[in-house]
Amino acid sequence: MRANVHWIGAVDWDRRLFDELIPLPDGTSYNAYLVKGNEKTVLIDTVDPTMANVLIDNLHQMKVKNIDYVITNHAEQDHSGMLPQVLKLYPNAMVVATPRCRSLLIELLLIPESKIITVEDRENLSLGDKTLEFVHAPWVHWPETMLTYLKEDKILFTCDLFGSHLATSDLYVKDWSTVYEAAKRYYAEIMMPFRTVIQKNLEKIQELQIDLVAPSHGPIYEKPMLIFKAYEEWVYAPPKNIVVLPYISMHGSTKKIVEYFVAALVERGITVKQFNLTKTDIGKLATALVDATTIVMGSPTVLVGPHPNVIYAAYLTNALRPKLKFASIIGSYGWGGRMIEQITGMLSNLDVELLKPVIIKGYPKEKDFKALDKLADDILNKHKHSIH
Ligand code: FEO
């Protein structure tokens, strides 16, 4: 990467699920970095324990005899999980972390207290001819996180922030459109709930001169402005003229309602991103939520409530806290139910206005199509007045 700065992580081409929750259609990587000063050697982050052999082989191949510090930017185990093994291999090594990270490492990985040095925001650590500066960046996406800036080489090691779940043989970003999609998906799934603190962190790192952004997932940025500009757009820009429509249909009524309604929105010049929840990858749904102004959930009635997959989509949307401004519900029922209350009750984190839902008895009829047209008109009007 630079003189005496090396990538020594692992590319996980085969992993397809992260945290037993997030689909990884393109695999991922766990980037660890070795920085050798003329006095001290540091390892920045480790790798997921499933890739233990790769990290250990890399250390052996590079003939690393001694590690003075293991910089732990984040306590989540895909980066910290190898700490116990690394400390066994390099018994002189001390872990460097924020005070909050220290307590998590003790609790999660049983690291002895005596092995951890805590660092304050903007504290420096000299490696001889190289200097590390630690920048506390809480809540990207855990409370204990920090970034590490290598001053002489102008490299910012950002751990999860600016990452992408993308297995690639490219150490640096080469194919920006592919990385952009993976980084946006990553932002949507992991960072979006923390938009407001990310704003503060983006402001904080503007003070640094940065030549390389080296995250702990996905390729390294030689042109940091690519990812900075993308984050500015995702974090700050107003939402677009887009409706996201996750739905389920059991016997075809809701499907007909969705088809009619999507056509009505498209006629009005609104972009629709439609997701059949029996088939969709939830990462695609999360990504679509980054730019959407409105969500409309489509559901049949199951045991007086929405279909469980719709409940999951509502829960996920609420947890991810996208920029949405409006919400509504369309769907069908046979003999009654409390679908509207149940779905709206799950969207309490969102600052959305509820537009009058259209819940139809059985298969849609002429008057129902009119109600759907009216909802499409309402959305168009709301978008006209709220998107600048
Ligand atoms: Fe890549 Fe929050 O761990």
mmCIF file of C-alpha atoms and ligand atoms in Angstrom:
data_model
loop_
_atom_site.group_PDB
_atom_site.id
_atom_site.type_symbol
_atom_site.label_atom_id
_atom_site.label_comp_id
_atom_site.label_asym_id
_atom_site.label_seq_id
_atom_site.Cartn_x
_atom_site.Cartn_y
_atom_site.Cartn_z
ATOM 1 C CA MET A 1 0.000 0.000 0.000
ATOM 2 C CA ARG A 2 2.732 2.411 1.098
ATOM 3 C CA ALA A 3 6.257 1.805 2.441
ATOM 4 C CA ASN A 4 5.871 -0.472 5.470
ATOM 5 C CA VAL A 5 2.087 -0.425 5.323
ATOM 6 C CA HIS A 6 0.572 -3.731 4.216
ATOM 7 C CA TRP A 7 -2.848 -5.268 3.760
ATOM 8 C CA ILE A 8 -2.856 -8.648 5.495
ATOM 9 C CA GLY A 9 -6.573 -9.440 5.681
ATOM 10 C CA ALA A 10 -8.762 -12.178 4.237
ATOM 11 C CA VAL A 11 -11.200 -12.242 1.341
ATOM 12 C CA ASP A 12 -14.265 -14.340 2.113
ATOM 13 C CA TRP A 13 -15.619 -15.254 -1.314
ATOM 14 C CA ASP A 14 -18.117 -17.790 -0.022
ATOM 15 C CA ARG A 15 -19.886 -16.130 2.891
ATOM 16 C CA ARG A 16 -23.521 -15.527 2.087
ATOM 17 C CA LEU A 17 -24.966 -14.317 5.404
ATOM 18 C CA PHE A 18 -23.625 -11.854 7.937
ATOM 19 C CA ASP A 19 -24.764 -11.753 11.575
ATOM 20 C CA GLU A 20 -27.128 -14.560 10.493
ATOM 21 C CA LEU A 21 -29.228 -11.710 9.094
ATOM 22 C CA ILE A 22 -27.715 -9.745 6.225
ATOM 23 C CA PRO A 23 -27.437 -11.417 2.808
ATOM 24 C CA LEU A 24 -23.996 -11.165 1.228
ATOM 25 C CA PRO A 25 -24.556 -11.821 -2.479
ATOM 26 C CA ASP A 26 -20.964 -10.792 -3.252
ATOM 27 C CA GLY A 27 -19.152 -12.224 -0.216
ATOM 28 C CA THR A 28 -17.023 -9.865 1.868
ATOM 29 C CA SER A 29 -13.522 -9.218 3.118
ATOM 30 C CA TYR A 30 -12.012 -8.575 6.537
ATOM 31 C CA ASN A 31 -9.182 -6.140 6.034
ATOM 32 C CA ALA A 32 -6.386 -6.132 8.577
ATOM 33 C CA TYR A 33 -3.351 -3.922 8.108
ATOM 34 C CA LEU A 34 0.235 -4.155 9.295
ATOM 35 C CA VAL A 35 2.108 -0.894 9.872
ATOM 36 C CA LYS A 36 5.825 -1.048 10.637
ATOM 37 C CA GLY A 37 7.417 2.022 12.156
ATOM 38 C CA ASN A 38 11.170 2.007 12.753
ATOM 39 C CA GLU A 39 10.471 1.455 16.459
ATOM 40 C CA LYS A 40 7.080 -0.197 16.772
ATOM 41 C CA THR A 41 4.940 -2.535 14.693
ATOM 42 C CA VAL A 42 1.159 -2.492 14.806
ATOM 43 C CA LEU A 43 -1.625 -4.628 13.489
ATOM 44 C CA ILE A 44 -4.763 -2.626 12.711
ATOM 45 C CA ASP A 45 -7.818 -4.830 13.293
ATOM 46 C CA THR A 46 -7.860 -8.591 12.778
ATOM 47 C CA VAL A 47 -10.196 -10.830 10.739
ATOM 48 C CA ASP A 48 -13.265 -12.935 11.354
ATOM 49 C CA PRO A 49 -12.248 -16.068 13.304
ATOM 50 C CA THR A 50 -13.571 -18.233 10.440
ATOM 51 C CA MET A 51 -10.591 -16.924 8.468
ATOM 52 C CA ALA A 52 -8.034 -17.398 11.268
ATOM 53 C CA ASN A 53 -5.649 -19.435 9.134
ATOM 54 C CA VAL A 54 -5.453 -16.782 6.465
ATOM 55 C CA LEU A 55 -4.376 -14.063 8.899
ATOM 56 C CA ILE A 56 -1.887 -16.340 10.636
ATOM 57 C CA ASP A 57 -0.411 -17.451 7.286
ATOM 58 C CA ASN A 58 -0.108 -13.826 6.197
ATOM 59 C CA LEU A 59 1.748 -12.935 9.403
ATOM 60 C CA HIS A 60 4.084 -15.905 8.952
ATOM 61 C CA GLN A 61 4.706 -15.171 5.293
ATOM 62 C CA MET A 62 5.610 -11.597 6.145
ATOM 63 C CA LYS A 63 7.933 -12.920 8.858
ATOM 64 C CA VAL A 64 6.340 -10.750 11.509
ATOM 65 C CA LYS A 65 8.324 -11.635 14.626
ATOM 66 C CA ASN A 66 6.867 -9.029 16.932
ATOM 67 C CA ILE A 67 3.717 -6.942 17.215
ATOM 68 C CA ASP A 68 3.746 -4.109 19.731
ATOM 69 C CA TYR A 69 0.135 -2.999 19.429
ATOM 70 C CA VAL A 70 -3.075 -4.344 17.978
ATOM 71 C CA ILE A 71 -5.239 -1.344 17.149
ATOM 72 C CA THR A 72 -8.843 -2.355 17.668
ATOM 73 C CA ASN A 73 -11.089 0.166 15.974
ATOM 74 C CA HIS A 74 -14.246 -1.843 16.680
ATOM 75 C CA ALA A 75 -15.181 -4.666 19.051
ATOM 76 C CA GLU A 76 -17.446 -6.613 16.679
ATOM 77 C CA GLN A 77 -15.991 -10.050 16.255
ATOM 78 C CA ASP A 78 -15.496 -9.936 12.477
ATOM 79 C CA HIS A 79 -12.610 -7.543 13.277
ATOM 80 C CA SER A 80 -11.718 -8.297 16.880
ATOM 81 C CA GLY A 81 -12.471 -12.015 17.025
ATOM 82 C CA MET A 82 -8.875 -13.038 16.376
ATOM 83 C CA LEU A 83 -7.495 -10.950 19.238
ATOM 84 C CA PRO A 84 -7.166 -13.895 21.663
ATOM 85 C CA GLN A 85 -5.162 -15.889 19.106
ATOM 86 C CA VAL A 86 -3.041 -12.915 18.057
ATOM 87 C CA LEU A 87 -2.213 -12.154 21.705
ATOM 88 C CA LYS A 88 -1.159 -15.765 22.174
ATOM 89 C CA LEU A 89 1.082 -15.630 19.106
ATOM 90 C CA TYR A 90 2.527 -12.247 20.049
ATOM 91 C CA PRO A 91 2.565 -12.166 23.857
ATOM 92 C CA ASN A 92 4.214 -8.709 23.960
ATOM 93 C CA ALA A 93 1.371 -7.108 22.032
ATOM 94 C CA MET A 94 -0.960 -4.665 23.742
ATOM 95 C CA VAL A 95 -4.453 -3.934 22.490
ATOM 96 C CA VAL A 96 -5.238 -0.262 21.809
ATOM 97 C CA ALA A 97 -8.888 0.751 21.967
ATOM 98 C CA THR A 98 -11.347 3.402 23.144
ATOM 99 C CA PRO A 99 -12.473 3.139 26.778
ATOM 100 C CA ARG A 100 -15.874 1.800 25.667
ATOM 101 C CA CYS A 101 -14.225 -0.708 23.366
ATOM 102 C CA ARG A 102 -12.073 -1.886 26.244
ATOM 103 C CA SER A 103 -15.069 -2.972 28.307
ATOM 104 C CA LEU A 104 -16.653 -4.696 25.310
ATOM 105 C CA LEU A 105 -13.453 -6.615 24.548
ATOM 106 C CA ILE A 106 -13.328 -7.800 28.167
ATOM 107 C CA GLU A 107 -16.970 -8.914 28.043
ATOM 108 C CA LEU A 108 -17.129 -10.346 24.527
ATOM 109 C CA LEU A 109 -13.711 -11.889 24.099
ATOM 110 C CA LEU A 110 -12.448 -12.240 27.675
ATOM 111 C CA ILE A 111 -9.370 -10.157 26.906
ATOM 112 C CA PRO A 112 -7.522 -9.480 30.200
ATOM 113 C CA GLU A 113 -7.867 -5.882 31.362
ATOM 114 C CA SER A 114 -4.108 -5.624 31.731
ATOM 115 C CA LYS A 115 -3.635 -6.207 27.988
ATOM 116 C CA ILE A 116 -5.645 -3.174 26.881
ATOM 117 C CA ILE A 117 -4.434 0.413 26.600
ATOM 118 C CA THR A 118 -7.193 3.000 26.139
ATOM 119 C CA VAL A 119 -6.780 6.062 23.974
ATOM 120 C CA GLU A 120 -8.640 9.348 24.008
ATOM 121 C CA ASP A 121 -10.009 11.179 21.006
ATOM 122 C CA ARG A 122 -7.136 12.689 18.983
ATOM 123 C CA GLU A 123 -4.479 10.953 21.059
ATOM 124 C CA ASN A 124 -1.284 10.091 19.157
ATOM 125 C CA LEU A 125 0.862 6.971 19.285
ATOM 126 C CA SER A 126 4.404 7.109 17.916
ATOM 127 C CA LEU A 127 5.794 4.118 16.051
ATOM 128 C CA GLY A 128 9.104 5.906 15.522
ATOM 129 C CA ASP A 129 9.048 7.336 12.021
ATOM 130 C CA LYS A 130 5.265 6.875 11.783
ATOM 131 C CA THR A 131 2.498 8.277 13.958
ATOM 132 C CA LEU A 132 -1.024 7.091 14.542
ATOM 133 C CA GLU A 133 -3.799 9.471 15.560
ATOM 134 C CA PHE A 134 -7.005 8.015 16.983
ATOM 135 C CA VAL A 135 -10.272 9.662 16.079
ATOM 136 C CA HIS A 136 -13.204 8.578 18.209
ATOM 137 C CA ALA A 137 -16.225 7.991 16.013
ATOM 138 C CA PRO A 138 -18.934 6.515 18.217
ATOM 139 C CA TRP A 139 -21.951 4.817 16.661
ATOM 140 C CA VAL A 140 -20.606 3.789 13.292
ATOM 141 C CA HIS A 141 -22.271 1.416 14.049
ATOM 142 C CA TRP A 142 -21.483 0.440 17.658
ATOM 143 C CA PRO A 143 -20.864 2.906 20.503
ATOM 144 C CA GLU A 144 -17.164 2.127 20.942
ATOM 145 C CA THR A 145 -15.862 2.729 17.420
ATOM 146 C CA MET A 146 -12.864 4.785 16.361
ATOM 147 C CA LEU A 147 -10.902 5.544 13.228
ATOM 148 C CA THR A 148 -7.109 5.423 13.017
ATOM 149 C CA TYR A 149 -5.194 7.985 10.986
ATOM 150 C CA LEU A 150 -1.640 7.271 9.869
ATOM 151 C CA LYS A 151 -0.321 10.800 9.666
ATOM 152 C CA GLU A 152 2.837 10.465 7.558
ATOM 153 C CA ASP A 153 1.100 8.359 4.889
ATOM 154 C CA LYS A 154 -2.260 10.181 5.143
ATOM 155 C CA ILE A 155 -4.184 6.904 5.430
ATOM 156 C CA LEU A 156 -7.450 6.766 7.344
ATOM 157 C CA PHE A 157 -8.311 3.274 8.600
ATOM 158 C CA THR A 158 -12.072 3.434 9.038
ATOM 159 C CA CYS A 159 -13.049 -0.140 9.953
ATOM 160 C CA ASP A 160 -16.786 -0.488 9.153
ATOM 161 C CA LEU A 161 -17.316 3.122 8.084
ATOM 162 C CA PHE A 162 -17.090 3.455 4.263
ATOM 163 C CA GLY A 163 -16.938 -0.345 3.970
ATOM 164 C CA SER A 164 -18.568 -2.628 1.453
ATOM 165 C CA HIS A 165 -19.380 -6.305 1.616
ATOM 166 C CA LEU A 166 -17.580 -7.235 -1.554
ATOM 167 C CA ALA A 167 -15.168 -10.084 -2.152
ATOM 168 C CA THR A 168 -12.756 -8.939 -4.838
ATOM 169 C CA SER A 169 -9.186 -9.527 -5.890
ATOM 170 C CA ASP A 170 -8.790 -5.746 -6.323
ATOM 171 C CA LEU A 171 -7.024 -4.244 -3.316
ATOM 172 C CA TYR A 172 -8.077 -0.783 -4.497
ATOM 173 C CA VAL A 173 -11.339 0.388 -6.022
ATOM 174 C CA LYS A 174 -11.123 -0.237 -9.763
ATOM 175 C CA ASP A 175 -14.712 -0.842 -10.808
ATOM 176 C CA TRP A 176 -16.490 2.034 -9.069
ATOM 177 C CA SER A 177 -20.002 1.150 -10.227
ATOM 178 C CA THR A 178 -19.735 -2.296 -8.600
ATOM 179 C CA VAL A 179 -18.183 -0.911 -5.433
ATOM 180 C CA TYR A 180 -20.745 1.910 -5.343
ATOM 181 C CA GLU A 181 -23.635 -0.574 -5.283
ATOM 182 C CA ALA A 182 -21.967 -2.695 -2.601
ATOM 183 C CA ALA A 183 -21.072 0.376 -0.507
ATOM 184 C CA LYS A 184 -24.613 1.744 -0.808
ATOM 185 C CA ARG A 185 -26.086 -1.558 0.247
ATOM 186 C CA TYR A 186 -23.638 -1.677 3.171
ATOM 187 C CA TYR A 187 -24.556 1.869 4.173
ATOM 188 C CA ALA A 188 -28.261 0.998 3.986
ATOM 189 C CA GLU A 189 -27.975 -2.137 6.078
ATOM 190 C CA ILE A 190 -25.464 -1.021 8.674
ATOM 191 C CA MET A 191 -24.914 2.734 8.754
ATOM 192 C CA MET A 192 -28.275 4.282 7.810
ATOM 193 C CA PRO A 193 -29.788 4.025 11.310
ATOM 194 C CA PHE A 194 -26.942 6.312 12.471
ATOM 195 C CA ARG A 195 -27.257 9.002 9.813
ATOM 196 C CA THR A 196 -27.119 11.890 12.233
ATOM 197 C CA VAL A 197 -23.921 10.762 13.947
ATOM 198 C CA ILE A 198 -22.379 9.954 10.587
ATOM 199 C CA GLN A 199 -22.943 13.600 9.657
ATOM 200 C CA LYS A 200 -20.830 14.616 12.647
ATOM 201 C CA ASN A 201 -18.119 12.115 11.758
ATOM 202 C CA LEU A 202 -17.996 13.308 8.153
ATOM 203 C CA GLU A 203 -17.450 16.833 9.474
ATOM 204 C CA LYS A 204 -14.779 15.638 11.885
ATOM 205 C CA ILE A 205 -12.651 13.895 9.256
ATOM 206 C CA GLN A 206 -12.768 16.896 6.938
ATOM 207 C CA GLU A 207 -9.983 18.319 9.099
ATOM 208 C CA LEU A 208 -7.655 15.496 8.015
ATOM 209 C CA GLN A 209 -5.663 15.294 4.809
ATOM 210 C CA ILE A 210 -6.558 11.866 3.464
ATOM 211 C CA ASP A 211 -4.888 10.135 0.525
ATOM 212 C CA LEU A 212 -6.256 6.645 1.193
ATOM 213 C CA VAL A 213 -9.399 5.442 2.937
ATOM 214 C CA ALA A 214 -8.770 1.913 4.123
ATOM 215 C CA PRO A 215 -11.950 0.312 5.478
ATOM 216 C CA SER A 216 -12.107 -3.152 7.009
ATOM 217 C CA HIS A 217 -14.566 -4.514 4.433
ATOM 218 C CA GLY A 218 -14.189 -4.167 0.662
ATOM 219 C CA PRO A 219 -11.556 -2.404 -1.414
ATOM 220 C CA ILE A 220 -9.430 0.613 -0.432
ATOM 221 C CA TYR A 221 -10.152 4.079 -1.824
ATOM 222 C CA GLU A 222 -7.270 5.818 -3.613
ATOM 223 C CA LYS A 223 -9.764 8.547 -4.462
ATOM 224 C CA PRO A 224 -11.468 9.113 -1.110
ATOM 225 C CA MET A 225 -13.768 11.728 -2.626
ATOM 226 C CA LEU A 226 -15.657 8.915 -4.359
ATOM 227 C CA ILE A 227 -16.920 7.499 -1.092
ATOM 228 C CA PHE A 228 -17.130 10.841 0.719
ATOM 229 C CA LYS A 229 -19.396 12.251 -2.005
ATOM 230 C CA ALA A 230 -21.490 9.085 -2.027
ATOM 231 C CA TYR A 231 -21.959 9.296 1.754
ATOM 232 C CA GLU A 232 -22.846 12.994 1.513
ATOM 233 C CA GLU A 233 -25.562 12.088 -0.988
ATOM 234 C CA TRP A 234 -26.912 9.199 1.092
ATOM 235 C CA VAL A 235 -26.757 11.081 4.378
ATOM 236 C CA TYR A 236 -27.669 14.663 3.442
ATOM 237 C CA ALA A 237 -29.538 14.763 0.113
ATOM 238 C CA PRO A 238 -33.338 15.012 0.242
ATOM 239 C CA PRO A 239 -35.167 11.832 -0.758
ATOM 240 C CA LYS A 240 -36.204 11.379 -4.372
ATOM 241 C CA ASN A 241 -39.469 10.899 -6.254
ATOM 242 C CA ILE A 242 -39.484 7.204 -5.373
ATOM 243 C CA VAL A 243 -42.027 4.870 -3.783
ATOM 244 C CA VAL A 244 -40.785 1.625 -2.269
ATOM 245 C CA LEU A 245 -43.433 -1.058 -2.273
ATOM 246 C CA PRO A 246 -42.738 -4.275 -0.374
ATOM 247 C CA TYR A 247 -45.658 -6.688 -0.615
ATOM 248 C CA ILE A 248 -46.996 -10.209 -0.319
ATOM 249 C CA SER A 249 -49.975 -11.769 -2.043
ATOM 250 C CA MET A 250 -51.490 -15.111 -1.038
ATOM 251 C CA HIS A 251 -54.320 -15.696 -3.502
ATOM 252 C CA GLY A 252 -53.859 -12.896 -6.044
ATOM 253 C CA SER A 253 -56.030 -10.075 -4.654
ATOM 254 C CA THR A 254 -53.151 -8.064 -3.218
ATOM 255 C CA LYS A 255 -51.117 -8.802 -6.338
ATOM 256 C CA LYS A 256 -53.849 -7.255 -8.509
ATOM 257 C CA ILE A 257 -54.028 -4.248 -6.147
ATOM 258 C CA VAL A 258 -50.254 -3.820 -6.315
ATOM 259 C CA GLU A 259 -50.159 -4.142 -10.110
ATOM 260 C CA TYR A 260 -52.871 -1.550 -10.555
ATOM 261 C CA PHE A 261 -51.349 0.808 -8.013
ATOM 262 C CA VAL A 262 -47.812 0.549 -9.401
ATOM 263 C CA ALA A 263 -49.150 1.385 -12.891
ATOM 264 C CA ALA A 264 -51.009 4.375 -11.418
ATOM 265 C CA LEU A 265 -47.832 5.685 -9.780
ATOM 266 C CA VAL A 266 -45.764 5.154 -12.920
ATOM 267 C CA GLU A 267 -48.403 7.059 -14.956
ATOM 268 C CA ARG A 268 -47.850 9.946 -12.590
ATOM 269 C CA GLY A 269 -44.112 9.956 -13.213
ATOM 270 C CA ILE A 270 -43.171 8.337 -9.901
ATOM 271 C CA THR A 271 -40.416 5.723 -9.774
ATOM 272 C CA VAL A 272 -41.544 2.560 -8.007
ATOM 273 C CA LYS A 273 -39.307 -0.073 -6.469
ATOM 274 C CA GLN A 274 -41.472 -3.128 -5.933
ATOM 275 C CA PHE A 275 -40.393 -6.096 -3.809
ATOM 276 C CA ASN A 276 -42.231 -9.386 -3.565
ATOM 277 C CA LEU A 277 -41.236 -10.363 -0.033
ATOM 278 C CA THR A 278 -41.366 -14.098 -0.759
ATOM 279 C CA LYS A 279 -38.563 -13.647 -3.270
ATOM 280 C CA THR A 280 -36.624 -10.497 -2.549
ATOM 281 C CA ASP A 281 -33.213 -10.105 -1.015
ATOM 282 C CA ILE A 282 -33.790 -7.777 1.951
ATOM 283 C CA GLY A 283 -30.537 -5.990 1.162
ATOM 284 C CA LYS A 284 -32.131 -4.762 -2.078
ATOM 285 C CA LEU A 285 -35.097 -3.468 -0.119
ATOM 286 C CA ALA A 286 -32.798 -1.711 2.366
ATOM 287 C CA THR A 287 -30.821 -0.130 -0.482
ATOM 288 C CA ALA A 288 -33.997 1.155 -2.127
ATOM 289 C CA LEU A 289 -34.987 2.843 1.134
ATOM 290 C CA VAL A 290 -31.887 5.090 1.053
ATOM 291 C CA ASP A 291 -33.429 7.446 -1.539
ATOM 292 C CA ALA A 292 -37.182 6.848 -1.207
ATOM 293 C CA THR A 293 -39.709 9.464 -0.092
ATOM 294 C CA THR A 294 -42.605 7.068 0.433
ATOM 295 C CA ILE A 295 -43.146 3.489 1.478
ATOM 296 C CA VAL A 296 -46.373 1.674 0.666
ATOM 297 C CA MET A 297 -46.708 -1.780 2.177
ATOM 298 C CA GLY A 298 -48.945 -4.312 0.455
ATOM 299 C CA SER A 299 -50.416 -7.189 2.442
ATOM 300 C CA PRO A 300 -53.222 -9.694 2.607
ATOM 301 C CA THR A 301 -54.785 -10.337 6.018
ATOM 302 C CA VAL A 302 -53.546 -13.350 7.977
ATOM 303 C CA LEU A 303 -55.141 -14.140 11.347
ATOM 304 C CA VAL A 304 -56.456 -10.538 11.590
ATOM 305 C CA GLY A 305 -53.045 -8.966 10.919
ATOM 306 C CA PRO A 306 -50.567 -8.433 8.090
ATOM 307 C CA HIS A 307 -48.654 -11.325 6.585
ATOM 308 C CA PRO A 308 -45.597 -12.066 8.809
ATOM 309 C CA ASN A 309 -43.201 -11.193 5.961
ATOM 310 C CA VAL A 310 -44.780 -7.734 5.800
ATOM 311 C CA ILE A 311 -44.346 -7.402 9.555
ATOM 312 C CA TYR A 312 -40.676 -8.217 9.050
ATOM 313 C CA ALA A 313 -40.345 -5.613 6.288
ATOM 314 C CA ALA A 314 -42.033 -3.004 8.516
ATOM 315 C CA TYR A 315 -39.771 -3.897 11.435
ATOM 316 C CA LEU A 316 -36.687 -3.673 9.245
ATOM 317 C CA THR A 317 -37.737 -0.347 7.720
ATOM 318 C CA ASN A 318 -38.396 1.074 11.174
ATOM 319 C CA ALA A 319 -35.016 -0.141 12.449
ATOM 320 C CA LEU A 320 -33.098 1.270 9.481
ATOM 321 C CA ARG A 321 -34.615 4.785 9.932
ATOM 322 C CA PRO A 322 -34.462 5.904 6.294
ATOM 323 C CA LYS A 323 -35.348 9.432 5.149
ATOM 324 C CA LEU A 324 -38.949 8.459 4.294
ATOM 325 C CA LYS A 325 -41.569 11.193 4.668
ATOM 326 C CA PHE A 326 -44.782 9.323 3.842
ATOM 327 C CA ALA A 327 -46.197 5.852 4.369
ATOM 328 C CA SER A 328 -49.316 4.012 3.382
ATOM 329 C CA ILE A 329 -50.744 0.518 3.223
ATOM 330 C CA ILE A 330 -52.655 -1.292 0.513
ATOM 331 C CA GLY A 331 -54.070 -4.784 0.707
ATOM 332 C CA SER A 332 -56.942 -7.115 1.006
ATOM 333 C CA TYR A 333 -59.027 -8.774 3.702
ATOM 334 C CA GLY A 334 -61.738 -11.420 3.852
ATOM 335 C CA TRP A 335 -63.706 -10.774 7.024
ATOM 336 C CA GLY A 336 -61.886 -8.169 9.098
ATOM 337 C CA GLY A 337 -58.605 -7.363 10.741
ATOM 338 C CA ARG A 338 -56.318 -4.810 12.301
ATOM 339 C CA MET A 339 -53.652 -4.620 9.646
ATOM 340 C CA ILE A 340 -53.390 -0.817 9.574
ATOM 341 C CA GLU A 341 -52.925 -0.435 13.329
ATOM 342 C CA GLN A 342 -50.411 -3.247 13.443
ATOM 343 C CA ILE A 343 -48.240 -1.938 10.598
ATOM 344 C CA THR A 344 -48.368 1.720 11.624
ATOM 345 C CA GLY A 345 -47.586 0.716 15.210
ATOM 346 C CA MET A 346 -44.334 -0.730 13.945
ATOM 347 C CA LEU A 347 -43.136 2.448 12.232
ATOM 348 C CA SER A 348 -42.699 4.572 15.347
ATOM 349 C CA ASN A 349 -39.041 5.470 14.637
ATOM 350 C CA LEU A 350 -39.982 7.076 11.351
ATOM 351 C CA ASP A 351 -41.051 10.669 10.988
ATOM 352 C CA VAL A 352 -43.667 9.826 8.351
ATOM 353 C CA GLU A 353 -47.132 11.101 7.552
ATOM 354 C CA LEU A 354 -49.599 8.269 7.009
ATOM 355 C CA LEU A 355 -51.526 8.644 3.759
ATOM 356 C CA LYS A 356 -54.991 7.078 3.795
ATOM 357 C CA PRO A 357 -54.564 3.319 3.338
ATOM 358 C CA VAL A 358 -56.625 1.355 0.839
ATOM 359 C CA ILE A 359 -57.652 -1.980 2.333
ATOM 360 C CA ILE A 360 -60.023 -3.834 0.067
ATOM 361 C CA LYS A 361 -62.549 -6.575 0.811
ATOM 362 C CA GLY A 362 -61.609 -9.495 -1.408
ATOM 363 C CA TYR A 363 -60.610 -8.882 -5.018
ATOM 364 C CA PRO A 364 -60.448 -5.212 -6.120
ATOM 365 C CA LYS A 365 -63.472 -3.690 -7.878
ATOM 366 C CA GLU A 366 -64.146 -0.424 -9.704
ATOM 367 C CA LYS A 367 -64.523 1.696 -6.561
ATOM 368 C CA ASP A 368 -61.317 0.205 -5.167
ATOM 369 C CA PHE A 369 -59.374 1.177 -8.266
ATOM 370 C CA LYS A 370 -60.646 4.726 -7.769
ATOM 371 C CA ALA A 371 -59.386 4.678 -4.176
ATOM 372 C CA LEU A 372 -55.997 3.481 -5.423
ATOM 373 C CA ASP A 373 -55.937 6.299 -8.017
ATOM 374 C CA LYS A 374 -56.718 8.733 -5.210
ATOM 375 C CA LEU A 375 -53.812 7.402 -3.125
ATOM 376 C CA ALA A 376 -51.508 7.707 -6.152
ATOM 377 C CA ASP A 377 -52.696 11.344 -6.573
ATOM 378 C CA ASP A 378 -52.047 12.035 -2.897
ATOM 379 C CA ILE A 379 -48.514 10.658 -3.174
ATOM 380 C CA LEU A 380 -47.862 12.729 -6.295
ATOM 381 C CA ASN A 381 -49.027 15.903 -4.523
ATOM 382 C CA LYS A 382 -47.030 15.164 -1.416
ATOM 383 C CA HIS A 383 -43.899 14.488 -3.476
ATOM 384 C CA LYS A 384 -44.384 17.713 -5.432
ATOM 385 C CA HIS A 385 -44.453 19.714 -2.246
ATOM 386 C CA SER A 386 -41.740 17.910 -0.327
ATOM 387 C CA ILE A 387 -39.040 17.142 -2.907
ATOM 388 C CA HIS A 388 -36.990 20.119 -3.986
HETATM 389 FE FE1 FEO B 1 -17.575 -5.298 10.296
HETATM 390 FE FE2 FEO B 1 -19.435 -3.987 12.830
HETATM 391 O O1 FEO B 1 -18.339 -5.195 11.985
#
